[in-house]
Amino acid sequence: MVTIRHNPYTPFASSQSPVGIYARQRWLGQELTPRWKMDFQKAAQKLLAGQSPDGSWGGSIIETVRHLFGLHLTVREPNQQIDKALDWLIERALPVRGGQPLTRESMRGETLGALPFTAGSWHIFAMGATLFLATIFGRTHDPTVLDRYEGVCHRILSKRAHQPGWLSANNVLRALVVHPVYARHAATEMLVPRLSAVQEESGRWGKPVPLYQTVNALAHLDLKTAEGQVKRAFAYLAATQHPDGTWGKADREWNTFLVVHALRNKDIL
């Protein structure tokens, strides 16, 4: 059993960020307090502000993904604005044959801060993020969404296919683990052992596999190949937690959110 030495909830106690709002509601039981209600309203209004008439934020896939992920952490349930943004995103990032080509945006690690996605292939980022968001907002049976999931799984299972690098594979894995069908798909069972091959004895993964995003994604799964990796990663995380309860050198609130979410998925906290 992993022992977490320092209180990992402390960083969220009064946080007004989307992950802080989520943590305070779901983990710290502040949902009924006047302070949380006020901070929630401010966060939700900020996330919904500035939406373009077409449903996007500034015509940007990255910014639309960022706002939708923040709304998933705060508002949680789809509303008219969220549905319009999802429609725009699906049309751009999951275009039907002959549809509008995907416009590439500048993408770096810092550009994707506080998002569970990584800066690999632009097309795979856009597709993975859109599949993830469509799924968590209840569009698991949308024909376009299902068609793209099938395409992703076929590519993973094809021995002739060129497999994506790990920064892109993270975005594929992130989409697979949240879908009730594809989390148990043969493609997921094939992708997860590839991570095991690059996990170090310490419990972290070799570069460029992102530690916090990866352990969080794997903790969604019940696969044996994922369980062993998660157990080793948790041991590493228990040994590297800061005295203030956080993890990482930078983006500590975000890293800590990913770790705590993973630990709770496995009933450790």
Coordinates of C-alpha atoms in Angstrom, one line a residue:
M1 CA 0.0 0.0 0.0
V2 CA 1.3 3.4 -1.0
T3 CA 1.7 5.9 1.9
I4 CA 1.3 9.6 1.0
R5 CA 3.3 11.5 3.7
H6 CA 2.0 15.0 3.2
N7 CA -1.6 16.3 2.8
P8 CA -2.0 16.7 -1.0
Y9 CA -5.3 18.6 -0.7
T10 CA -3.7 21.7 0.9
P11 CA -2.8 23.4 -2.4
F12 CA -6.5 23.5 -3.4
A13 CA -8.1 24.8 -0.2
S14 CA -8.7 28.3 -1.5
S15 CA -7.7 27.9 -5.2
Q16 CA -9.9 29.7 -7.8
S17 CA -8.5 27.9 -10.8
P18 CA -10.7 25.3 -12.6
V19 CA -8.8 22.4 -11.0
G20 CA -9.1 24.2 -7.6
I21 CA -12.8 24.6 -8.0
Y22 CA -13.1 20.9 -8.9
A23 CA -11.0 19.8 -6.0
R24 CA -12.8 22.0 -3.5
Q25 CA -16.2 20.7 -4.6
R26 CA -15.4 17.0 -5.1
W27 CA -12.6 16.4 -2.6
L28 CA -12.9 19.0 0.1
G29 CA -16.7 19.2 0.5
Q30 CA -16.9 23.0 0.0
E31 CA -19.8 22.9 -2.5
L32 CA -22.3 24.3 -0.1
T33 CA -20.2 27.1 1.3
P34 CA -20.8 30.7 0.2
R35 CA -17.1 31.2 -0.7
W36 CA -17.0 28.2 -3.0
K37 CA -20.3 29.2 -4.7
M38 CA -18.9 32.7 -5.4
D39 CA -15.6 31.4 -6.7
F40 CA -17.4 28.9 -8.9
Q41 CA -19.6 31.6 -10.4
K42 CA -16.5 33.7 -11.2
A43 CA -14.6 30.8 -12.7
A44 CA -17.6 29.7 -14.9
Q45 CA -18.3 33.2 -16.1
K46 CA -14.6 33.7 -17.0
L47 CA -14.5 30.4 -18.9
L48 CA -17.7 31.2 -20.8
A49 CA -16.8 34.8 -21.6
G50 CA -15.5 35.7 -25.0
Q51 CA -17.0 32.9 -26.9
S52 CA -17.4 33.7 -30.6
P53 CA -20.8 33.4 -32.4
D54 CA -19.5 30.2 -34.2
G55 CA -19.0 28.5 -30.8
S56 CA -15.2 28.7 -30.6
W57 CA -12.9 30.9 -28.6
G58 CA -11.1 33.1 -31.1
G59 CA -11.4 30.5 -33.8
S60 CA -8.6 28.6 -32.1
I61 CA -8.7 24.8 -31.5
I62 CA -6.3 25.1 -28.6
E63 CA -8.2 27.9 -26.8
T64 CA -11.5 26.1 -27.4
V65 CA -10.1 22.9 -26.0
R66 CA -8.7 24.9 -23.0
H67 CA -12.1 26.5 -22.3
L68 CA -14.0 23.3 -22.7
F69 CA -11.7 21.4 -20.4
G70 CA -12.1 24.1 -17.8
L71 CA -15.8 23.9 -18.1
H72 CA -15.7 20.2 -17.6
L73 CA -14.0 20.8 -14.3
T74 CA -16.4 23.5 -13.2
V75 CA -19.8 23.6 -14.9
R76 CA -19.5 19.8 -15.6
E77 CA -22.8 19.3 -17.5
P78 CA -23.3 20.4 -21.2
N79 CA -25.2 23.6 -21.8
Q80 CA -26.0 25.5 -24.9
Q81 CA -22.6 27.2 -25.0
I82 CA -20.7 24.0 -24.4
D83 CA -22.7 22.1 -27.1
K84 CA -22.0 24.9 -29.6
A85 CA -18.3 24.8 -28.8
L86 CA -18.3 21.0 -29.2
D87 CA -20.1 21.2 -32.5
W88 CA -17.5 23.7 -33.8
L89 CA -14.6 21.5 -32.5
I90 CA -15.9 18.3 -33.9
E91 CA -16.4 19.9 -37.3
R92 CA -12.9 21.3 -37.4
A93 CA -10.9 18.5 -35.7
L94 CA -12.9 15.5 -36.9
P95 CA -13.8 16.6 -40.4
V96 CA -15.7 14.3 -42.7
R97 CA -14.1 13.5 -46.1
G98 CA -13.9 16.6 -48.2
G99 CA -14.5 18.9 -45.2
Q100 CA -12.6 22.0 -44.2
P101 CA -8.9 21.2 -43.8
L102 CA -7.5 21.5 -40.2
T103 CA -5.5 24.8 -39.7
R104 CA -2.3 24.2 -37.8
E105 CA -1.7 26.3 -34.7
S106 CA 1.6 27.0 -32.8
M107 CA 1.9 24.3 -30.1
R108 CA 4.5 24.0 -27.4
G109 CA 4.5 22.5 -23.9
E110 CA 3.8 25.8 -22.2
T111 CA 1.0 26.5 -24.6
L112 CA -0.8 23.4 -23.3
G113 CA -0.3 24.2 -19.6
A114 CA -3.0 22.7 -17.3
L115 CA -4.3 20.5 -20.0
P116 CA -4.0 16.7 -20.0
F117 CA -2.6 16.8 -23.6
T118 CA 0.9 17.0 -24.9
A119 CA 2.6 18.8 -27.9
G120 CA 3.1 16.0 -30.4
S121 CA 1.6 15.8 -33.8
W122 CA -0.9 18.7 -34.4
H123 CA -3.5 16.5 -36.1
I124 CA -3.3 13.8 -33.3
F125 CA -3.5 16.5 -30.6
A126 CA -6.6 18.0 -32.2
M127 CA -8.3 14.6 -32.7
G128 CA -7.4 13.2 -29.3
A129 CA -8.4 16.3 -27.4
T130 CA -11.7 16.5 -29.3
L131 CA -12.5 12.8 -28.8
F132 CA -11.7 13.2 -25.1
L133 CA -14.0 16.3 -24.7
A134 CA -16.8 14.8 -26.8
T135 CA -16.8 11.7 -24.6
I136 CA -16.7 13.4 -21.2
F137 CA -19.5 15.7 -22.3
G138 CA -21.7 12.7 -23.1
R139 CA -21.3 12.2 -26.9
T140 CA -20.1 8.7 -26.6
H141 CA -22.5 7.5 -29.3
D142 CA -22.0 10.4 -31.8
P143 CA -21.4 8.7 -35.2
T144 CA -18.5 11.0 -36.1
V145 CA -16.9 10.4 -32.7
L146 CA -17.3 6.6 -33.0
D147 CA -16.0 6.6 -36.5
R148 CA -12.8 8.4 -35.4
Y149 CA -12.3 6.1 -32.4
E150 CA -12.6 3.1 -34.8
G151 CA -10.0 4.7 -37.1
V152 CA -7.6 5.3 -34.2
C153 CA -8.0 1.7 -33.0
H154 CA -7.5 0.2 -36.5
R155 CA -4.3 2.2 -36.9
I156 CA -2.9 1.0 -33.5
L157 CA -3.8 -2.6 -34.3
S158 CA -2.4 -2.5 -37.8
K159 CA 1.2 -4.0 -37.8
R160 CA 2.0 -2.0 -40.9
A161 CA 1.0 1.4 -39.4
H162 CA 3.6 3.8 -38.2
Q163 CA 3.0 4.2 -34.5
P164 CA 3.0 7.8 -33.1
G165 CA 5.7 9.1 -30.8
W166 CA 5.0 9.2 -27.1
L167 CA 3.9 12.8 -27.0
S168 CA 1.2 12.0 -29.6
A169 CA 0.5 8.6 -28.1
N170 CA -0.4 10.3 -24.8
N171 CA -3.2 12.2 -26.6
V172 CA -4.5 9.0 -28.1
L173 CA -4.4 7.2 -24.8
R174 CA -6.1 10.1 -23.1
A175 CA -9.1 9.7 -25.5
L176 CA -9.2 6.0 -25.2
V177 CA -9.3 5.7 -21.4
V178 CA -12.3 7.9 -20.9
H179 CA -14.6 6.1 -23.4
P180 CA -16.6 3.2 -21.8
V181 CA -16.1 1.0 -24.8
Y182 CA -12.6 1.9 -26.0
A183 CA -11.0 1.8 -22.6
R184 CA -11.4 -2.0 -22.9
H185 CA -10.6 -2.2 -26.6
A186 CA -7.8 -4.4 -28.0
A187 CA -6.1 -1.3 -29.2
T188 CA -5.8 0.1 -25.7
E189 CA -4.5 -3.3 -24.5
M190 CA -1.9 -3.1 -27.2
L191 CA -0.9 0.5 -26.5
V192 CA -0.5 0.3 -22.7
P193 CA 2.3 -2.4 -22.7
R194 CA 4.4 -0.1 -25.0
L195 CA 4.6 2.2 -22.0
S196 CA 5.7 -0.6 -19.8
A197 CA 8.7 -1.1 -22.0
V198 CA 10.0 2.4 -21.3
Q199 CA 9.1 2.6 -17.6
E200 CA 12.2 2.9 -15.5
E201 CA 13.0 0.9 -12.3
S202 CA 12.3 4.1 -10.3
G203 CA 8.7 4.1 -11.4
R204 CA 8.8 7.1 -13.8
W205 CA 8.9 6.7 -17.5
G206 CA 11.8 7.6 -19.8
K207 CA 11.7 10.8 -21.8
P208 CA 9.6 12.1 -23.5
V209 CA 6.8 10.2 -21.7
P210 CA 5.0 12.7 -19.4
L211 CA 4.9 11.4 -15.8
Y212 CA 1.9 13.1 -14.4
Q213 CA -0.4 12.8 -17.5
T214 CA 0.6 9.2 -18.0
V215 CA -0.1 8.0 -14.5
N216 CA -3.4 9.8 -14.5
A217 CA -4.4 8.2 -17.8
L218 CA -3.4 4.7 -16.7
A219 CA -5.2 5.0 -13.4
H220 CA -8.5 5.2 -15.4
L221 CA -7.9 1.6 -16.6
D222 CA -8.4 -1.8 -15.0
L223 CA -5.9 -3.6 -17.2
K224 CA -3.2 -5.7 -15.6
T225 CA -0.6 -4.1 -17.8
A226 CA -1.7 -0.7 -16.5
E227 CA -1.9 -1.8 -12.8
G228 CA 1.7 -2.8 -12.6
Q229 CA 2.9 0.5 -14.1
V230 CA 0.6 2.6 -11.9
K231 CA 1.8 0.8 -8.7
R232 CA 5.5 1.5 -9.6
A233 CA 4.7 5.1 -10.5
F234 CA 2.8 5.6 -7.2
A235 CA 5.8 4.4 -5.2
Y236 CA 8.0 7.0 -7.1
L237 CA 5.4 9.8 -6.4
A238 CA 5.2 8.9 -2.7
A239 CA 8.9 9.3 -2.5
T240 CA 9.1 12.6 -4.4
Q241 CA 6.2 14.6 -2.9
H242 CA 7.2 18.0 -1.5
P243 CA 6.5 18.8 2.1
D244 CA 3.8 21.2 1.1
G245 CA 1.9 18.3 -0.4
T246 CA 2.6 19.1 -4.1
W247 CA 4.5 17.4 -6.9
G248 CA 6.9 18.7 -9.6
K249 CA 9.2 21.6 -10.2
A250 CA 6.7 23.8 -12.0
D251 CA 2.9 23.8 -12.5
R252 CA 2.6 22.2 -9.0
E253 CA -1.1 22.7 -8.6
W254 CA -1.8 21.0 -12.0
N255 CA 0.7 18.1 -11.3
T256 CA -0.8 17.6 -7.9
F257 CA -4.3 17.5 -9.3
L258 CA -3.3 14.8 -11.8
V259 CA -1.7 12.7 -9.0
V260 CA -4.5 13.1 -6.5
H261 CA -7.1 12.3 -9.2
A262 CA -5.1 9.1 -10.1
L263 CA -4.7 8.1 -6.4
R264 CA -8.4 8.5 -5.8
N265 CA -9.2 6.5 -8.9
K266 CA -7.4 3.6 -7.2
D267 CA -9.0 4.2 -3.8
I268 CA -5.7 5.2 -2.2
L269 CA -6.9 8.6 -0.8

